[in-house]
Coordinates of C-alpha atoms in Angstrom, one line a residue:
X172 CA -1.1 -12.7 -1.4
X173 CA 0.2 -16.0 -2.2
X174 CA 3.0 -15.9 -4.6
X175 CA 4.9 -13.3 -6.6
X176 CA 5.1 -13.2 -10.3
X177 CA 8.3 -14.4 -12.0
X178 CA 9.3 -11.1 -13.6
X179 CA 11.5 -11.0 -16.6
X180 CA 12.6 -7.4 -17.0
X181 CA 16.1 -6.4 -15.7
X182 CA 16.5 -2.7 -16.3
X183 CA 15.9 -0.2 -13.5
X184 CA 13.0 2.2 -14.3
X185 CA 13.5 5.9 -13.8
X186 CA 10.2 7.7 -14.2
X187 CA 10.5 11.1 -12.6
X188 CA 11.9 14.4 -13.5
X189 CA 11.6 15.3 -9.9
X190 CA 13.7 13.6 -7.2
X191 CA 11.6 11.8 -4.6
X192 CA 13.6 11.8 -1.4
X193 CA 13.4 10.2 2.0
X194 CA 12.5 6.8 3.3
X195 CA 9.0 5.9 4.3
X196 CA 6.3 7.7 6.2
X197 CA 6.2 6.0 9.6
X198 CA 5.1 3.1 11.8
X199 CA 1.6 3.0 13.1
X200 CA 2.3 3.5 16.9
X201 CA -0.6 3.3 19.3
X202 CA -3.1 2.5 16.5
X203 CA -6.7 1.7 17.2
X204 CA -8.5 1.1 14.0
X205 CA -12.2 0.4 13.5
X206 CA -14.1 -2.3 15.3
X207 CA -15.0 -4.8 12.7
X208 CA -18.6 -4.4 11.6
X209 CA -21.5 -7.3 11.9
X210 CA -2.7 -10.0 -2.1
X211 CA -0.6 -8.4 -0.1
X212 CA 2.1 -10.2 -1.5
X213 CA 5.5 -10.0 -0.3
X214 CA 6.8 -9.8 -3.8
X215 CA 10.5 -10.2 -2.8
X216 CA 11.1 -13.5 -4.6
X217 CA 14.6 -14.5 -5.6
X218 CA 14.0 -12.8 -9.0
X219 CA 15.7 -9.5 -9.8
X220 CA 12.7 -7.9 -11.5
X221 CA 12.9 -4.4 -13.0
X222 CA 10.5 -2.5 -15.1
X223 CA 11.3 -1.6 -18.7
X224 CA 8.4 0.5 -19.9
X225 CA 6.1 3.1 -18.3
X226 CA 3.6 5.8 -18.9
X227 CA 3.7 8.6 -16.4
X228 CA 0.9 10.9 -15.8
X229 CA 2.5 13.0 -13.0
X230 CA 5.3 12.9 -10.5
X231 CA 4.4 12.8 -6.8
X232 CA 6.9 13.9 -4.2
X233 CA 5.6 12.4 -1.0
X234 CA 8.3 10.9 1.2
X235 CA 7.8 7.9 3.4
X236 CA 9.4 6.1 6.3
X237 CA 9.2 2.3 6.3
X238 CA 7.4 0.5 9.1
X239 CA 10.0 -0.9 11.6
X240 CA 12.2 2.2 10.8
X241 CA 10.5 4.6 13.1
X242 CA 13.2 4.5 15.7
X243 CA 15.9 5.4 13.2
X244 CA 13.8 7.7 11.0
X245 CA 15.0 11.3 11.5
X246 CA 12.1 12.9 9.6
X247 CA 8.8 11.9 11.1
X248 CA 5.7 13.1 9.2
X249 CA 4.3 16.4 10.4
X250 CA 1.1 16.4 12.4
X251 CA -2.1 16.3 10.4
X252 CA -4.7 19.0 11.0
X253 CA -7.1 18.5 13.9
X254 CA -10.6 19.0 12.5
X255 CA -13.0 16.1 12.1
X256 CA -10.6 13.2 12.3
X257 CA -10.7 9.8 10.6
X258 CA -12.7 7.7 13.1
X259 CA -11.2 4.8 14.9
X260 CA -7.5 5.9 14.7
X261 CA -5.4 6.8 17.8
X262 CA -3.9 10.2 18.0
X263 CA -0.5 8.7 17.3
X264 CA -1.8 7.2 14.1
X265 CA -3.5 10.4 13.0
X266 CA -0.3 12.4 13.6
X267 CA 1.5 10.1 11.1
X268 CA -0.7 11.2 8.3
X269 CA 1.2 14.1 6.7
X270 CA -0.3 17.5 6.9
X271 CA -0.4 17.9 3.2
X272 CA -2.1 14.6 2.6
X273 CA -5.7 15.0 1.4
X274 CA -6.4 11.3 0.6
X275 CA -6.1 8.5 3.2
X276 CA -6.9 4.9 2.3
X277 CA -7.7 3.2 5.6
X278 CA -7.5 -0.6 5.6
X279 CA -8.9 -2.2 8.8
X280 CA -8.2 -5.8 9.4
X281 CA -10.9 -7.9 11.2
X282 CA -8.3 -9.0 13.7
X283 CA -4.5 -9.4 14.3
X284 CA -4.5 -12.9 12.8
X285 CA -7.3 -12.5 10.2
X286 CA -6.9 -12.1 6.5
X287 CA -10.3 -10.2 6.1
X288 CA -10.3 -6.4 5.9
X289 CA -12.4 -3.5 5.0
X290 CA -11.2 -0.4 3.1
X291 CA -12.5 3.2 3.1
X292 CA -11.0 6.1 1.2
X293 CA -11.1 9.3 3.2
X294 CA -10.6 12.7 1.6
X295 CA -10.5 16.3 2.7
X296 CA -10.9 19.5 0.8
X297 CA -8.1 22.1 0.5
X298 CA -8.1 24.3 3.5
X299 CA -10.4 21.9 5.5
X300 CA -9.5 19.8 8.5
X301 CA -12.5 17.5 8.1
X302 CA -12.0 14.0 6.6
X303 CA -15.0 12.7 4.6
X304 CA -15.5 9.0 4.1
X305 CA -16.2 7.4 0.7
X306 CA -17.6 3.9 0.0
X307 CA -16.6 0.9 2.1
X308 CA -15.1 -2.1 0.3
X309 CA -14.2 -5.6 1.4
X310 CA -10.6 -6.7 0.9
X311 CA -8.1 -9.5 1.8
X312 CA -4.8 -9.0 3.5
X313 CA -2.0 -11.6 4.3
X314 CA -2.9 -15.1 5.2
X315 CA -1.6 -14.9 8.8
X316 CA -2.9 -11.4 9.5
X317 CA -0.8 -8.4 10.6
X318 CA 2.6 -7.5 12.1
X319 CA 4.5 -4.4 13.1
X320 CA 7.8 -6.2 12.3
X321 CA 7.3 -7.6 8.8
X322 CA 9.7 -10.2 7.6
X323 CA 10.1 -11.9 4.3
X324 CA 7.8 -14.9 4.1
X325 CA 6.0 -14.4 7.3
X326 CA 2.6 -14.2 5.5
X327 CA 1.6 -11.1 7.5
X328 CA 0.8 -7.6 6.2
X329 CA 2.9 -4.7 7.6
X330 CA 1.1 -2.3 10.0
X331 CA 1.8 1.4 9.3
X332 CA 1.1 4.6 7.4
X333 CA 2.8 4.6 4.0
X334 CA 2.6 6.9 0.9
X335 CA 1.2 5.7 -2.4
X336 CA 3.2 7.1 -5.3
X337 CA 3.5 4.4 -8.1
X338 CA 1.2 2.0 -9.9
X339 CA 1.3 -0.4 -12.8
X340 CA -0.2 -3.6 -14.2
X341 CA -0.5 -6.1 -16.9
X342 CA -3.4 -4.1 -18.3
X343 CA -3.3 -0.6 -19.6
X344 CA -4.1 2.1 -17.0
X345 CA -7.7 3.0 -16.7
X346 CA -8.6 6.4 -18.2
X347 CA -7.8 9.4 -16.0
X348 CA -5.2 7.4 -14.0
X349 CA -3.1 10.1 -12.2
X350 CA -0.4 8.0 -10.5
X351 CA 2.6 7.2 -12.7
X352 CA 1.7 3.8 -14.2
X353 CA 4.0 1.1 -15.5
X354 CA 2.1 -0.9 -18.2
X355 CA 4.3 -4.0 -18.3
X356 CA 3.9 -7.6 -19.3
X357 CA 6.1 -8.7 -16.3
X358 CA 3.1 -8.2 -14.0
X359 CA 2.2 -11.8 -14.1
X360 CA 1.0 -13.9 -11.2
X361 CA 1.7 -17.6 -11.7
X362 CA 0.4 -20.7 -9.9
X363 CA -2.1 -20.7 -7.1
X364 CA -2.7 -18.8 -3.9
X365 CA -2.4 -19.8 -0.3
X366 CA -5.8 -21.6 -0.4
X367 CA -5.2 -23.1 -3.9
X368 CA -7.1 -20.4 -5.8
X369 CA -5.8 -19.4 -9.2
X370 CA -3.8 -16.1 -9.3
X371 CA -4.4 -15.2 -12.9
X372 CA -5.3 -11.5 -13.2
X373 CA -4.1 -10.6 -9.7
X374 CA -1.6 -8.1 -11.1
X375 CA -3.8 -6.7 -13.8
X376 CA -3.7 -3.5 -11.7
X377 CA -1.4 -2.8 -8.8
X378 CA -0.5 0.2 -6.6
X379 CA 2.8 0.0 -4.7
X380 CA 2.6 0.5 -1.0
X381 CA 5.8 2.4 0.0
X382 CA 7.0 -0.2 2.6
X383 CA 10.7 -1.0 2.1
X384 CA 10.9 0.4 -1.4
X385 CA 12.1 3.4 -3.4
X386 CA 9.3 5.8 -4.3
X387 CA 9.4 7.0 -7.9
X388 CA 10.1 3.5 -9.3
X389 CA 7.9 0.9 -10.8
X390 CA 6.2 -1.5 -8.4
X391 CA 8.4 -4.2 -10.1
X392 CA 11.6 -2.6 -8.8
X393 CA 13.4 -5.0 -6.4
X394 CA 15.5 -2.6 -4.4
X395 CA 14.8 -3.0 -0.6
X396 CA 16.3 -0.1 1.4
X397 CA 16.0 -2.0 4.7
X398 CA 17.3 -5.2 3.2
X399 CA 15.7 -8.3 1.7
X400 CA 15.0 -9.8 5.1
X401 CA 12.4 -7.1 5.8
X402 CA 10.3 -8.1 2.8
X403 CA 8.9 -5.9 0.2
X404 CA 6.8 -5.8 -2.9
X405 CA 3.7 -5.0 -0.8
X406 CA 1.0 -3.9 -3.1
X407 CA -2.7 -3.1 -3.5
X408 CA -3.8 -5.4 -6.3
X409 CA -6.7 -7.3 -7.8
X410 CA -8.3 -9.8 -5.4
X411 CA -8.1 -13.5 -6.3
X412 CA -10.7 -14.7 -3.7
X413 CA -8.1 -15.6 -1.0
X414 CA -5.5 -14.3 1.4
X415 CA -2.3 -12.7 0.2
X416 CA 1.4 -13.0 1.2
X417 CA 1.5 -9.4 2.5
X418 CA -0.5 -7.3 0.1
X419 CA -4.0 -5.9 0.2
X420 CA -6.3 -7.1 -2.6
X421 CA -9.5 -5.5 -3.9
X422 CA -12.0 -6.3 -6.6
X423 CA -11.0 -5.2 -10.1
X424 CA -13.6 -2.3 -10.3
X425 CA -12.3 -1.0 -6.9
X426 CA -8.7 -1.0 -8.2
X427 CA -9.8 0.9 -11.3
X428 CA -11.7 3.4 -9.2
X429 CA -8.6 3.9 -6.9
X430 CA -6.4 4.4 -10.0
X431 CA -8.7 7.1 -11.3
X432 CA -9.1 8.7 -7.9
X433 CA -5.7 8.7 -6.2
X434 CA -3.9 11.9 -7.1
X435 CA -0.2 12.5 -6.4
X436 CA -0.9 16.2 -6.0
X437 CA -3.1 15.2 -3.0
X438 CA -0.2 13.1 -1.4
X439 CA -2.3 9.9 -0.9
X440 CA -1.3 7.6 2.0
X441 CA -2.5 4.2 3.2
X442 CA -3.2 3.6 6.9
X443 CA -3.3 -0.2 7.4
X444 CA -3.6 -2.5 10.4
X445 CA -5.9 -4.7 12.4
X446 CA -8.9 -3.3 14.4
X447 CA -8.1 -2.5 18.0
X448 CA -4.3 -2.9 17.6
X449 CA -2.3 -0.9 20.2
X450 CA 1.4 -1.6 20.0
X451 CA 3.7 -0.2 22.7
X452 CA 4.8 3.4 22.2
X453 CA 8.5 3.9 21.3
X454 CA 10.6 5.6 23.9

């Protein structure tokens, strides 16, 4: 998005009785997302924000491997079932969706340098290999587009497949929210966005994207397993009618719907990147 909130809380949040292990899911290697039909904020500011309060509905246990860590990640996600696949993804991308995941939020950028995206939530029934699409929503990603080597301040959204385990916001969780939710007054977006648009309300609802973060913590947690230079604080959050710093932003009603729908028991992931992107395959 454009700018991170100045968080005030300092205490590390621990919200799980279960341990959530592992680094991130994986990089999106050989990805080919949808052809485009006719804020993403890097919240790693100099603050040391921590969450102080939370309400937890359940405790997911999906591991993830940060993008850019694929070469060093010893535990790649298992291959997903091979039924009716999510259209537009390469085999390499599909294989990085864990076999136990039954919810995949696919964010397809208009182009490598575009901040316009579309989003579809795919689901599959237990025991089925067929992915079924839900509604299509418009979204914004980072102001400069996409990257498979995200760096703090580059104004690009990281390409990859990441788990979704934690949520929060300035407003109380919508009814039937299943992800652990940190209702915290530190979710404040100050100032204006990249194009000068007001940021008020952008963090009313957020869902943390598990890029360079510890799952099982509030989205406000500032620990970066890969180091601060790799950025972090990449969220799904409320759209403010402009590009983000690194996040993906959606309309408030869509964020509410996702919070009611995403279920840690179904191991939700986000698959995100520009249409037609095919990076080199790692040796």
